[in-house]
CSV table of C-alpha atoms in Angstrom, one decimal:
chain,number,residue,atom,x,y,z
T,1463,UNK,CA,0.0,0.0,0.0
T,1464,UNK,CA,1.3,3.5,-0.7
T,1465,UNK,CA,1.6,6.0,2.2
T,1466,UNK,CA,-0.5,9.1,2.4
T,1467,UNK,CA,-0.2,12.1,4.7
T,1468,UNK,CA,-2.3,10.3,7.3
T,1469,UNK,CA,0.8,8.2,8.1
T,1470,UNK,CA,3.0,11.3,8.9
T,1471,UNK,CA,3.0,14.4,11.0
T,1472,UNK,CA,4.6,17.4,9.1
T,1473,UNK,CA,6.1,20.4,10.9
T,1474,UNK,CA,8.5,23.3,10.7
T,1475,UNK,CA,11.5,23.2,8.5
T,1476,UNK,CA,10.2,20.2,6.6
T,1477,UNK,CA,10.3,18.0,9.6
T,1478,UNK,CA,8.3,14.8,9.3
T,1479,UNK,CA,7.5,12.1,11.9
T,1480,UNK,CA,6.1,8.7,10.8
T,1481,UNK,CA,3.1,7.5,12.7
T,1482,UNK,CA,2.1,4.0,13.9
T,1483,UNK,CA,-0.8,2.4,12.2
T,1484,UNK,CA,-4.0,4.1,13.2
T,1485,UNK,CA,-6.8,1.9,11.9
T,1486,UNK,CA,-9.6,4.4,12.5
T,1487,UNK,CA,-8.1,6.7,9.9
T,1488,UNK,CA,-7.8,4.1,7.2
T,1489,UNK,CA,-10.2,3.9,4.3
T,1490,UNK,CA,-11.9,0.6,3.9
T,1491,UNK,CA,-9.5,-0.5,1.2
T,1492,UNK,CA,-6.5,0.6,3.2
T,1493,UNK,CA,-7.8,-1.2,6.3
T,1494,UNK,CA,-8.3,-4.4,4.3
T,1495,UNK,CA,-4.8,-4.2,2.9
T,1496,UNK,CA,-3.3,-3.5,6.4
T,1497,UNK,CA,-5.1,-6.4,7.9
T,1498,UNK,CA,-4.1,-8.8,5.1
T,1499,UNK,CA,-0.4,-7.8,5.0
T,1500,UNK,CA,0.9,-5.9,8.0
T,1501,UNK,CA,4.5,-4.8,7.3
T,1502,UNK,CA,6.8,-7.4,8.6
T,1503,UNK,CA,10.1,-6.7,10.4
T,1504,UNK,CA,13.3,-8.7,10.9
T,1505,UNK,CA,16.0,-8.4,13.5
T,1506,UNK,CA,19.0,-10.8,13.4
T,1507,UNK,CA,21.2,-10.9,16.5
T,1508,UNK,CA,24.6,-12.7,16.7
T,1509,UNK,CA,27.0,-13.4,19.6
T,1510,UNK,CA,30.5,-14.7,19.2
T,1511,UNK,CA,31.8,-18.1,20.3
T,1512,UNK,CA,29.5,-20.5,22.0
T,1513,UNK,CA,30.5,-23.9,23.3
T,1514,UNK,CA,27.5,-24.1,25.7
T,1515,UNK,CA,26.8,-27.6,26.9
T,1516,UNK,CA,23.5,-28.9,25.6
T,1517,UNK,CA,22.0,-29.2,29.1
T,1518,UNK,CA,22.7,-25.5,29.7
T,1519,UNK,CA,21.3,-24.2,26.4
T,1520,UNK,CA,18.5,-26.6,25.4
T,1521,UNK,CA,15.4,-27.9,27.3
T,1522,UNK,CA,15.4,-31.6,28.4
T,1523,UNK,CA,14.9,-34.3,25.8
T,1524,UNK,CA,11.9,-35.5,27.9
T,1525,UNK,CA,10.0,-32.4,26.7
T,1526,UNK,CA,10.1,-33.6,23.1
T,1527,UNK,CA,6.7,-35.3,22.7
T,1528,UNK,CA,6.0,-35.1,19.0
T,1529,UNK,CA,8.0,-36.4,16.0
T,1530,UNK,CA,7.9,-36.6,12.2
T,1531,UNK,CA,10.2,-37.4,9.3
T,1532,UNK,CA,12.1,-34.6,7.6
T,1533,UNK,CA,15.1,-34.8,5.4
T,1534,UNK,CA,15.0,-38.5,5.6
T,1535,UNK,CA,15.3,-38.8,9.4
T,1536,UNK,CA,13.2,-38.4,12.5
T,1537,UNK,CA,12.9,-34.9,14.1
T,1538,UNK,CA,11.2,-34.0,17.3
T,1539,UNK,CA,9.4,-31.1,19.1
T,1540,UNK,CA,7.9,-30.2,22.4
T,1541,UNK,CA,6.2,-27.2,24.0
T,1542,UNK,CA,8.4,-24.6,25.7
T,1543,UNK,CA,7.9,-24.2,29.4
T,1544,UNK,CA,9.5,-22.2,32.1
T,1545,UNK,CA,9.6,-22.6,35.9
T,1546,UNK,CA,9.4,-19.5,38.0
T,1547,UNK,CA,11.1,-19.0,41.4
T,1548,UNK,CA,12.1,-15.9,43.2
T,1549,UNK,CA,11.0,-13.7,40.3
T,1550,UNK,CA,13.1,-15.5,37.7
T,1551,UNK,CA,11.6,-17.5,34.8
T,1552,UNK,CA,13.9,-20.3,33.7
T,1553,UNK,CA,13.7,-22.4,30.6
T,1554,UNK,CA,17.3,-23.4,30.7
T,1555,UNK,CA,20.4,-22.0,32.6
T,1556,UNK,CA,21.0,-19.7,29.6
T,1557,UNK,CA,17.4,-19.0,28.7
T,1558,UNK,CA,16.3,-17.3,31.9
T,1559,UNK,CA,15.2,-13.8,32.8
T,1560,UNK,CA,13.1,-11.8,35.1
T,1561,UNK,CA,9.5,-13.2,35.2
T,1562,UNK,CA,8.2,-9.7,34.5
T,1563,UNK,CA,10.0,-9.9,31.1
T,1564,UNK,CA,10.0,-13.6,30.2
T,1565,UNK,CA,6.3,-13.9,30.8
T,1566,UNK,CA,4.1,-16.8,29.7
T,1567,UNK,CA,2.8,-14.6,26.9
T,1568,UNK,CA,6.2,-13.8,25.6
T,1569,UNK,CA,7.4,-17.4,26.0
T,1570,UNK,CA,4.5,-18.5,23.8
T,1571,UNK,CA,6.0,-16.3,21.0
T,1572,UNK,CA,9.4,-17.9,21.2
T,1573,UNK,CA,11.1,-20.9,19.6
T,1574,UNK,CA,14.3,-22.7,20.6
T,1575,UNK,CA,15.9,-24.7,17.8
T,1576,UNK,CA,18.6,-27.4,18.0
T,1577,UNK,CA,20.2,-29.3,15.1
T,1578,UNK,CA,20.9,-26.5,12.7
T,1579,UNK,CA,24.3,-26.9,11.2
T,1580,UNK,CA,26.7,-25.0,9.0
T,1581,UNK,CA,27.5,-28.2,7.2
T,1582,UNK,CA,31.3,-27.8,6.6
T,1583,UNK,CA,34.5,-27.1,8.5
T,1584,UNK,CA,34.0,-23.3,8.9
T,1585,UNK,CA,35.7,-23.1,12.4
T,1586,UNK,CA,35.9,-19.4,13.4
T,1587,UNK,CA,33.8,-17.0,11.3
T,1588,UNK,CA,33.1,-14.4,14.1
T,1589,UNK,CA,29.4,-14.2,13.0
T,1590,UNK,CA,30.3,-13.1,9.5
T,1591,UNK,CA,28.4,-16.2,8.1
T,1592,UNK,CA,25.5,-16.1,10.5
T,1593,UNK,CA,23.1,-14.4,8.2
T,1594,UNK,CA,23.7,-16.6,5.2
T,1595,UNK,CA,26.9,-15.6,3.5
T,1596,UNK,CA,28.6,-18.9,4.3
T,1597,UNK,CA,31.6,-17.8,2.1
T,1598,UNK,CA,32.5,-15.3,4.8
T,1599,UNK,CA,35.0,-17.5,6.7
T,1600,UNK,CA,37.9,-16.4,8.8
T,1601,UNK,CA,40.2,-19.1,7.3
T,1602,UNK,CA,40.7,-19.8,3.6
T,1603,UNK,CA,38.2,-22.3,2.3
T,1604,UNK,CA,37.0,-23.3,-1.3
T,1605,UNK,CA,33.6,-21.9,-0.5
T,1606,UNK,CA,35.1,-18.4,-0.5
T,1607,UNK,CA,34.6,-18.5,-4.2
T,1608,UNK,CA,30.8,-18.5,-3.7
T,1609,UNK,CA,29.7,-15.5,-1.7
T,1610,UNK,CA,26.1,-14.6,-1.2
T,1611,UNK,CA,24.2,-11.6,0.1
T,1612,UNK,CA,23.2,-11.9,3.8
T,1613,UNK,CA,19.5,-12.5,4.2
T,1614,UNK,CA,18.9,-9.1,5.8
T,1615,UNK,CA,20.0,-7.5,2.6
T,1616,UNK,CA,18.0,-9.9,0.4
T,1617,UNK,CA,14.9,-8.8,2.4
T,1618,UNK,CA,15.7,-5.1,2.4
T,1619,UNK,CA,16.2,-4.9,-1.4
T,1620,UNK,CA,13.5,-7.3,-2.4
T,1621,UNK,CA,11.1,-5.4,-4.7
T,1622,UNK,CA,8.0,-6.6,-2.8
T,1623,UNK,CA,9.3,-6.1,0.8
T,1624,UNK,CA,8.8,-2.4,1.0
T,1625,UNK,CA,6.7,-2.0,-2.2
T,1626,UNK,CA,6.8,1.1,-4.4
T,1627,UNK,CA,7.8,3.5,-1.6
T,1628,UNK,CA,10.8,2.1,0.4
T,1629,UNK,CA,12.1,4.2,3.3
T,1630,UNK,CA,15.4,6.1,2.8
T,1631,UNK,CA,17.0,3.6,5.3
T,1632,UNK,CA,16.2,0.1,4.0
T,1633,UNK,CA,18.2,-1.7,6.7
T,1634,UNK,CA,20.2,-1.1,9.9
T,1635,UNK,CA,23.5,-2.8,10.5
T,1636,UNK,CA,25.1,-2.5,13.9
T,1637,UNK,CA,28.6,-4.1,14.2
T,1638,UNK,CA,31.8,-3.1,15.8
T,1639,UNK,CA,34.6,-5.5,14.8
T,1640,UNK,CA,33.2,-8.3,12.7
T,1641,UNK,CA,30.5,-7.6,10.0
T,1642,UNK,CA,27.6,-9.9,9.5
T,1643,UNK,CA,25.8,-8.1,6.6
T,1644,UNK,CA,26.7,-8.4,2.9
T,1645,UNK,CA,25.3,-7.0,-0.4
T,1646,UNK,CA,26.1,-6.4,-4.0
T,1647,UNK,CA,28.3,-3.4,-4.8
T,1648,UNK,CA,25.2,-2.0,-6.5
T,1649,UNK,CA,22.3,-3.2,-4.4
T,1650,UNK,CA,19.6,-1.6,-6.6
T,1651,UNK,CA,20.8,-3.2,-9.8
T,1652,UNK,CA,22.1,-6.3,-8.0
T,1653,UNK,CA,25.4,-6.2,-9.8
T,1654,UNK,CA,29.0,-6.1,-8.8
T,1655,UNK,CA,30.9,-8.0,-6.2
T,1656,UNK,CA,29.5,-9.1,-2.8
T,1657,UNK,CA,30.8,-6.6,-0.2
T,1658,UNK,CA,30.4,-6.0,3.5
T,1659,UNK,CA,27.7,-3.5,4.4
T,1660,UNK,CA,28.9,-0.4,6.3
T,1661,UNK,CA,27.3,-0.3,9.7
T,1662,UNK,CA,27.5,1.6,12.9
T,1663,UNK,CA,26.4,0.9,16.5
T,1664,UNK,CA,26.1,4.6,17.4
T,1665,UNK,CA,22.6,4.9,18.7
T,1666,UNK,CA,22.3,8.7,18.3
T,1667,UNK,CA,23.6,8.6,14.7
T,1668,UNK,CA,21.2,5.8,14.0
T,1669,UNK,CA,18.3,7.9,15.4
T,1670,UNK,CA,19.2,10.9,13.4
T,1671,UNK,CA,19.5,8.9,10.3
T,1672,UNK,CA,16.1,7.2,10.8
T,1673,UNK,CA,14.3,10.3,12.0
T,1674,UNK,CA,15.8,13.4,10.3
T,1675,UNK,CA,14.1,16.6,11.4
T,1676,UNK,CA,15.4,19.0,8.8
T,1677,UNK,CA,18.6,21.0,8.7
T,1678,UNK,CA,19.8,24.5,9.4
T,1679,UNK,CA,20.9,26.9,6.6
T,1680,UNK,CA,23.7,29.0,5.5
T,1681,UNK,CA,26.4,26.9,7.2
T,1682,UNK,CA,25.6,28.1,10.7
T,1683,UNK,CA,25.3,25.7,13.6
T,1684,UNK,CA,22.2,25.8,15.8
T,1685,UNK,CA,20.8,23.3,18.3
T,1686,UNK,CA,18.2,21.1,16.8
T,1687,UNK,CA,14.7,21.3,18.3
T,1688,UNK,CA,13.2,18.0,19.4
T,1689,UNK,CA,11.2,16.5,16.6
T,1690,UNK,CA,8.1,16.3,18.8
T,1691,UNK,CA,8.2,20.1,19.1
T,1692,UNK,CA,8.6,20.6,15.4
T,1693,UNK,CA,5.5,18.6,14.6
T,1694,UNK,CA,3.5,19.7,17.7
T,1695,UNK,CA,0.9,21.7,15.8
T,1696,UNK,CA,0.3,18.9,13.3
T,1697,UNK,CA,-0.1,16.5,16.2
T,1698,UNK,CA,-2.7,18.8,17.9
T,1699,UNK,CA,-4.7,19.1,14.7
T,1700,UNK,CA,-4.8,15.3,14.3
T,1701,UNK,CA,-5.4,14.6,18.0
T,1702,UNK,CA,-8.1,17.2,18.7
T,1703,UNK,CA,-9.6,18.0,15.3
T,1704,UNK,CA,-10.2,14.7,13.6
T,1705,UNK,CA,-13.6,13.2,14.4
T,1706,UNK,CA,-12.7,9.8,12.9
T,1707,UNK,CA,-9.8,9.3,15.3
T,1708,UNK,CA,-11.0,6.6,17.7
T,1709,UNK,CA,-10.3,6.6,21.4
T,1710,UNK,CA,-7.9,3.6,21.1
T,1711,UNK,CA,-6.0,5.3,18.2
T,1712,UNK,CA,-5.9,8.6,20.2
T,1713,UNK,CA,-4.2,6.7,23.0
T,1714,UNK,CA,-1.9,5.0,20.5
T,1715,UNK,CA,-0.9,8.4,19.1
T,1716,UNK,CA,-0.2,9.8,22.5
T,1717,UNK,CA,2.0,6.8,23.5
T,1718,UNK,CA,3.9,7.1,20.2
T,1719,UNK,CA,4.7,10.8,20.7
T,1720,UNK,CA,5.7,10.1,24.3
T,1721,UNK,CA,8.0,7.3,23.2
T,1722,UNK,CA,9.7,9.5,20.6
T,1723,UNK,CA,10.2,12.2,23.1
T,1724,UNK,CA,11.7,9.9,25.7
T,1725,UNK,CA,14.0,8.2,23.3
T,1726,UNK,CA,15.4,11.4,21.9
T,1727,UNK,CA,15.9,12.8,25.5
T,1728,UNK,CA,17.7,9.6,26.4
T,1729,UNK,CA,20.0,9.7,23.4
T,1730,UNK,CA,20.9,13.4,23.6
T,1731,UNK,CA,21.2,13.5,27.5
T,1732,UNK,CA,21.4,17.1,28.5
T,1733,UNK,CA,23.0,18.6,25.4
T,1734,UNK,CA,21.2,18.4,22.1
T,1735,UNK,CA,23.6,17.7,19.2
T,1736,UNK,CA,24.1,20.5,16.7
T,1737,UNK,CA,22.8,20.0,13.2
T,1738,UNK,CA,23.0,22.3,10.1
T,1739,UNK,CA,24.0,22.2,6.5
T,1740,UNK,CA,27.6,21.5,7.6
T,1741,UNK,CA,28.5,17.9,8.7
T,1742,UNK,CA,28.4,17.8,12.4
T,1743,UNK,CA,29.0,14.7,14.5
T,1744,UNK,CA,26.5,14.0,17.3
T,1745,UNK,CA,27.6,15.0,20.7
T,1746,UNK,CA,26.1,12.2,22.7
T,1747,UNK,CA,25.2,8.6,22.1
T,1748,UNK,CA,25.8,5.2,23.5
T,1749,UNK,CA,29.5,5.3,22.4
T,1750,UNK,CA,30.7,7.3,25.5
T,1751,UNK,CA,29.7,4.3,27.6
T,1752,UNK,CA,32.8,2.6,26.2
T,1753,UNK,CA,35.2,5.2,27.5
T,1754,UNK,CA,37.5,4.4,29.1
T,1755,UNK,CA,37.4,1.0,27.5
T,1756,UNK,CA,39.5,-0.6,30.3
T,1757,UNK,CA,36.5,0.0,32.6
T,1758,UNK,CA,33.8,-0.7,30.0
T,1759,UNK,CA,35.0,-4.2,29.2
T,1760,UNK,CA,34.5,-5.2,32.8
T,1761,UNK,CA,31.2,-3.4,33.3
T,1762,UNK,CA,28.3,-5.6,32.2
T,1763,UNK,CA,25.7,-3.0,33.1
T,1764,UNK,CA,27.2,-0.5,30.6
T,1765,UNK,CA,27.5,-3.2,27.9
T,1766,UNK,CA,23.8,-4.0,28.3
T,1767,UNK,CA,22.9,-0.3,28.3
T,1768,UNK,CA,24.9,0.2,25.1
T,1769,UNK,CA,22.8,-2.3,23.2
T,1770,UNK,CA,19.5,-1.4,24.9
T,1771,UNK,CA,20.0,2.2,23.5
T,1772,UNK,CA,20.1,0.6,20.1
T,1773,UNK,CA,17.0,-1.4,20.9
T,1774,UNK,CA,15.1,1.7,21.8
T,1775,UNK,CA,15.7,3.2,18.4
T,1776,UNK,CA,14.8,0.0,16.6
T,1777,UNK,CA,11.5,-0.3,18.5
T,1778,UNK,CA,10.6,3.2,17.2
T,1779,UNK,CA,11.8,2.5,13.7
T,1780,UNK,CA,9.9,-0.8,13.4
T,1781,UNK,CA,6.8,0.7,14.9
T,1782,UNK,CA,6.6,3.6,12.5
T,1783,UNK,CA,8.2,2.0,9.4
T,1784,UNK,CA,11.4,4.1,9.2
T,1785,UNK,CA,13.1,0.8,8.6
T,1786,UNK,CA,12.1,-2.8,9.0
T,1787,UNK,CA,15.3,-4.8,8.8
T,1788,UNK,CA,18.2,-4.9,11.3
T,1789,UNK,CA,21.3,-6.9,11.9
T,1790,UNK,CA,23.1,-6.6,15.3
T,1791,UNK,CA,26.4,-8.2,16.4
T,1792,UNK,CA,27.3,-8.7,20.0
T,1793,UNK,CA,31.0,-8.6,19.5
T,1794,UNK,CA,32.9,-10.5,22.2
T,1795,UNK,CA,36.1,-8.7,21.4
T,1796,UNK,CA,34.4,-5.5,22.7
T,1797,UNK,CA,31.6,-6.7,24.8
T,1798,UNK,CA,32.1,-10.0,26.6
T,1799,UNK,CA,28.9,-9.5,28.7
T,1800,UNK,CA,30.9,-10.9,31.6
T,1801,UNK,CA,33.2,-9.1,34.0
T,1802,UNK,CA,36.2,-10.5,32.1
T,1803,UNK,CA,39.0,-8.9,30.0
T,1804,UNK,CA,38.2,-9.0,26.3
T,1805,UNK,CA,41.9,-9.6,25.7
T,1806,UNK,CA,41.8,-12.9,27.7
T,1807,UNK,CA,38.3,-14.0,26.7
T,1808,UNK,CA,39.1,-15.9,23.5
T,1809,UNK,CA,41.8,-18.3,25.0
T,1810,UNK,CA,40.7,-18.3,28.7
T,1811,UNK,CA,36.9,-18.7,28.3
T,1812,UNK,CA,35.8,-19.4,24.7
T,1813,UNK,CA,38.4,-22.1,24.4
T,1814,UNK,CA,38.1,-23.2,28.0
T,1815,UNK,CA,34.4,-24.0,28.2
T,1816,UNK,CA,35.2,-27.7,28.7
T,1817,UNK,CA,35.8,-26.9,32.4
T,1818,UNK,CA,32.9,-26.1,34.7
T,1819,UNK,CA,34.4,-22.8,35.8
T,1820,UNK,CA,34.7,-21.4,32.3
T,1821,UNK,CA,31.4,-23.0,31.2
T,1822,UNK,CA,29.7,-21.0,34.0
T,1823,UNK,CA,31.2,-17.8,32.7
T,1824,UNK,CA,30.0,-18.5,29.2
T,1825,UNK,CA,26.5,-19.3,30.5
T,1826,UNK,CA,26.4,-16.0,32.4
T,1827,UNK,CA,27.6,-14.1,29.3
T,1828,UNK,CA,25.2,-15.6,26.8
T,1829,UNK,CA,22.3,-15.5,29.4
T,1830,UNK,CA,22.9,-11.8,29.9
T,1831,UNK,CA,22.8,-11.1,26.1
T,1832,UNK,CA,19.6,-13.1,25.8
T,1833,UNK,CA,17.8,-11.6,28.8
T,1834,UNK,CA,19.0,-8.0,28.6
T,1835,UNK,CA,19.4,-7.5,24.9
T,1836,UNK,CA,17.4,-10.0,22.7
T,1837,UNK,CA,14.5,-10.3,25.1
T,1838,UNK,CA,14.7,-6.6,25.8
T,1839,UNK,CA,13.9,-5.8,22.2
T,1840,UNK,CA,11.2,-8.5,22.0
T,1841,UNK,CA,9.5,-7.2,25.2
T,1842,UNK,CA,9.5,-3.6,23.9
T,1843,UNK,CA,8.2,-4.6,20.5
T,1844,UNK,CA,5.5,-6.6,22.3
T,1845,UNK,CA,4.5,-3.5,24.3
T,1846,UNK,CA,4.1,-1.5,21.1
T,1847,UNK,CA,0.5,-2.1,19.9
T,1848,UNK,CA,-0.5,-2.0,16.2
T,1849,UNK,CA,-4.3,-2.2,16.9
T,1850,UNK,CA,-6.7,-5.1,16.6
T,1851,UNK,CA,-5.1,-6.9,19.5
T,1852,UNK,CA,-1.7,-7.3,17.7
T,1853,UNK,CA,1.8,-5.9,18.6
T,1854,UNK,CA,4.8,-5.0,16.6
T,1855,UNK,CA,6.4,-8.2,17.8
T,1856,UNK,CA,3.6,-10.2,16.2
T,1857,UNK,CA,4.7,-9.0,12.7
T,1858,UNK,CA,8.4,-9.4,13.5
T,1859,UNK,CA,10.9,-12.2,13.4
T,1860,UNK,CA,13.8,-11.9,15.8
T,1861,UNK,CA,16.6,-14.4,15.5
T,1862,UNK,CA,19.5,-14.9,17.9
T,1863,UNK,CA,22.3,-17.4,17.0
T,1864,UNK,CA,25.8,-18.0,18.3
T,1865,UNK,CA,28.9,-18.6,16.3
T,1866,UNK,CA,29.5,-22.2,17.5
T,1867,UNK,CA,27.6,-25.2,18.6
T,1868,UNK,CA,28.4,-27.2,21.8
T,1869,UNK,CA,32.1,-27.3,21.1
T,1870,UNK,CA,34.5,-24.5,20.2
T,1871,UNK,CA,35.1,-24.1,16.5
T,1872,UNK,CA,32.3,-26.6,15.8
T,1873,UNK,CA,29.2,-25.8,13.7
T,1874,UNK,CA,27.0,-28.7,14.6
T,1875,UNK,CA,23.7,-27.6,16.4
T,1876,UNK,CA,24.3,-23.9,16.5
T,1877,UNK,CA,21.8,-22.7,19.0
T,1878,UNK,CA,19.0,-20.6,17.6
T,1879,UNK,CA,16.2,-18.7,19.4
T,1880,UNK,CA,13.4,-16.9,17.6
T,1881,UNK,CA,10.8,-14.5,18.8
T,1882,UNK,CA,7.7,-13.4,16.9
T,1883,UNK,CA,5.7,-15.2,14.3
T,1884,UNK,CA,6.4,-12.9,11.3
T,1885,UNK,CA,2.7,-12.0,11.0
T,1886,UNK,CA,1.4,-15.4,11.8
T,1887,UNK,CA,3.7,-17.2,9.3
T,1888,UNK,CA,5.5,-19.2,11.9
T,1889,UNK,CA,4.2,-21.3,14.8
T,1890,UNK,CA,5.8,-20.4,18.1
T,1891,UNK,CA,6.1,-21.8,21.6
T,1892,UNK,CA,8.2,-24.8,20.4
T,1893,UNK,CA,11.5,-26.5,21.3
T,1894,UNK,CA,12.6,-28.4,18.1
T,1895,UNK,CA,15.4,-30.9,17.8
T,1896,UNK,CA,16.3,-31.6,14.2
T,1897,UNK,CA,19.3,-33.9,14.8
T,1898,UNK,CA,19.6,-37.3,13.2
T,1899,UNK,CA,20.7,-39.2,16.4
T,1900,UNK,CA,21.4,-42.4,14.5
T,1901,UNK,CA,24.6,-40.7,13.3
T,1902,UNK,CA,26.1,-39.7,16.7
T,1903,UNK,CA,29.6,-38.2,16.6
T,1904,UNK,CA,30.0,-37.5,20.3
T,1905,UNK,CA,27.3,-38.8,22.7
T,1906,UNK,CA,28.8,-36.9,25.6
T,1907,UNK,CA,27.8,-33.6,24.0
T,1908,UNK,CA,25.0,-34.9,21.8
T,1909,UNK,CA,26.9,-34.0,18.6
T,1910,UNK,CA,25.0,-35.4,15.6
T,1911,UNK,CA,24.1,-33.9,12.2
T,1912,UNK,CA,20.8,-32.2,11.7
T,1913,UNK,CA,19.4,-29.8,9.0
T,1914,UNK,CA,21.6,-27.3,7.1
T,1915,UNK,CA,21.8,-23.7,8.0
T,1916,UNK,CA,20.7,-23.1,4.4
T,1917,UNK,CA,17.2,-24.3,5.4
T,1918,UNK,CA,17.0,-22.0,8.4
T,1919,UNK,CA,18.1,-19.0,6.2
T,1920,UNK,CA,15.4,-20.0,3.6
T,1921,UNK,CA,12.8,-20.2,6.3
T,1922,UNK,CA,13.6,-16.7,7.5
T,1923,UNK,CA,13.3,-15.4,3.9
T,1924,UNK,CA,10.0,-17.2,3.4
T,1925,UNK,CA,8.7,-15.8,6.7
T,1926,UNK,CA,9.4,-12.3,5.4
T,1927,UNK,CA,7.5,-13.0,2.2
T,1928,UNK,CA,10.5,-13.0,-0.1
T,1929,UNK,CA,9.7,-15.0,-3.2
T,1930,UNK,CA,11.9,-18.1,-3.7
T,1931,UNK,CA,12.7,-17.0,-7.2
T,1932,UNK,CA,14.7,-14.1,-5.9
T,1933,UNK,CA,17.2,-16.3,-4.0
T,1934,UNK,CA,17.0,-19.8,-5.5
T,1935,UNK,CA,20.0,-22.0,-5.8
T,1936,UNK,CA,20.3,-24.5,-8.6
T,1937,UNK,CA,21.0,-27.6,-6.6
T,1938,UNK,CA,18.8,-27.2,-3.5
T,1939,UNK,CA,15.9,-25.2,-2.2
T,1940,UNK,CA,17.6,-23.4,0.8
T,1941,UNK,CA,19.6,-20.2,0.8
T,1942,UNK,CA,23.3,-20.1,0.0
T,1943,UNK,CA,25.9,-22.3,-1.5
T,1944,UNK,CA,25.6,-26.1,-0.8
T,1945,UNK,CA,28.7,-27.5,0.8
T,1946,UNK,CA,28.9,-30.6,2.9
T,1947,UNK,CA,32.2,-31.6,4.6
T,1948,UNK,CA,33.5,-33.3,7.8
T,1949,UNK,CA,37.0,-34.2,8.9
T,1950,UNK,CA,38.7,-37.2,7.4
T,1951,UNK,CA,38.8,-38.9,10.8
T,1952,UNK,CA,35.1,-38.4,11.6
T,1953,UNK,CA,32.8,-41.4,11.6
T,1954,UNK,CA,30.6,-40.0,8.8
T,1955,UNK,CA,31.3,-38.1,5.7
T,1956,UNK,CA,29.7,-34.8,4.7
T,1957,UNK,CA,27.4,-36.6,2.3
T,1958,UNK,CA,26.4,-39.1,4.9
T,1959,UNK,CA,25.6,-36.4,7.4
T,1960,UNK,CA,23.6,-34.3,5.0
T,1961,UNK,CA,22.5,-36.7,2.3
T,1962,UNK,CA,20.4,-35.8,-0.8
T,1963,UNK,CA,17.2,-36.3,1.2
T,1964,UNK,CA,18.2,-33.4,3.5
T,1965,UNK,CA,18.9,-31.1,0.5
T,1966,UNK,CA,15.6,-32.1,-1.1
T,1967,UNK,CA,13.8,-30.7,1.9
T,1968,UNK,CA,16.0,-27.6,2.3
T,1969,UNK,CA,13.4,-25.4,0.5
T,1970,UNK,CA,10.7,-26.3,3.1
T,1971,UNK,CA,9.9,-24.2,6.1
T,1972,UNK,CA,11.7,-25.8,9.1
T,1973,UNK,CA,9.7,-28.8,10.5
T,1974,UNK,CA,6.9,-27.9,13.0
T,1975,UNK,CA,7.2,-24.2,12.3
T,1976,UNK,CA,4.9,-23.6,9.3
T,1977,UNK,CA,1.6,-22.1,10.5
């Protein structure tokens, strides 16, 4: 659907502020279109390393009550459940949070997936391959000759995703050290080499990019007025002078204006950043939290706050349509999410998770990112209502994955958590185990092949409504180059782990998830 003026407030200096969906102002045809196809959003989170023991990351096998055949082997599912004690809701030692945040309602919108493999010896990739560009390896590998766009960019540049009127900012990429987003050199024409997408985790710069409020003139520098002030008269006319505006939509409009005001105040602190026709860097954002870095790397509260400030901007952007795609990397070389030196993290903790002491540190770090960053975004999106009893989270797909599976440098069973149903496309409230346990590599850690990462990537694209024809491979139905490989000393070859039956099903939505 095209956007009319009823979706924006216009104010002084050309300032515009996008509005949330206000159903009472829609024409019958617009209302029907909005109901049939609410704009979907995607946020992909990644954290470095992994090595979490299965019992710490995944629910118990006894919860897997249903089974079916997929990819030539038996896969299983069960219902997600949490125990609550002392104000903490616990699914597993990693998947736990305050019971006021991890509520039964939010748990019902979550999936936990086991048995999704990058099916070759990728070792370290620092998250660069997590969104589908499997050629983005840290070490040289033959697959480097077959790069692909990351799925966030496939979504953002799909002709049908935004329609005829895409926003100026098609996608947001927040990374600090290792990129996870890739696109053509010319995204519009889809030509040129595959290159990393420039990104920035600066929350204030992101806000200013997504919500520009005009600029000064003549090369002078003047403080920028808050955008809510610039569009205040337009807001008053809509709020008080539109008979069609329903009571619920009036409340929704008030909440939206308050949310914009609070976020801008939080980002600018006490000194508004200057803006004019000259290039001026923002004066305040989340980046000062990292100074001095010697203190930041040991301060988990500041690390959490750093990413929550990004979340606040994303909630507003997803709510009003300023962008609908985001990729966010929790870089362990800058934010360990544990009170531990980043310089020692890789060798001491990431490679030491075989000991209980280091496993406990990794549990704490990954739990903090889940509870305070991933779940924080989900809860805030779930609190933003779209009308008709739905929330922004309901039309969103959030994914969180780690770099490795249950062993360092290993890509079997990379843990995946999803939140949101992508507008009802996906079933939620599931714990799914896609492993073929008849081909066990290591019973102690439950290492066995499952379904390829390509199928998970394809499921995400289908959930966002991206036609298969836009990303099809010639030899399988999933997303990205097909490559199957194990070590020469392993008990099964790559083709035995991921046989043709697996690739024949790679174009299907992941088992148990299709609504």
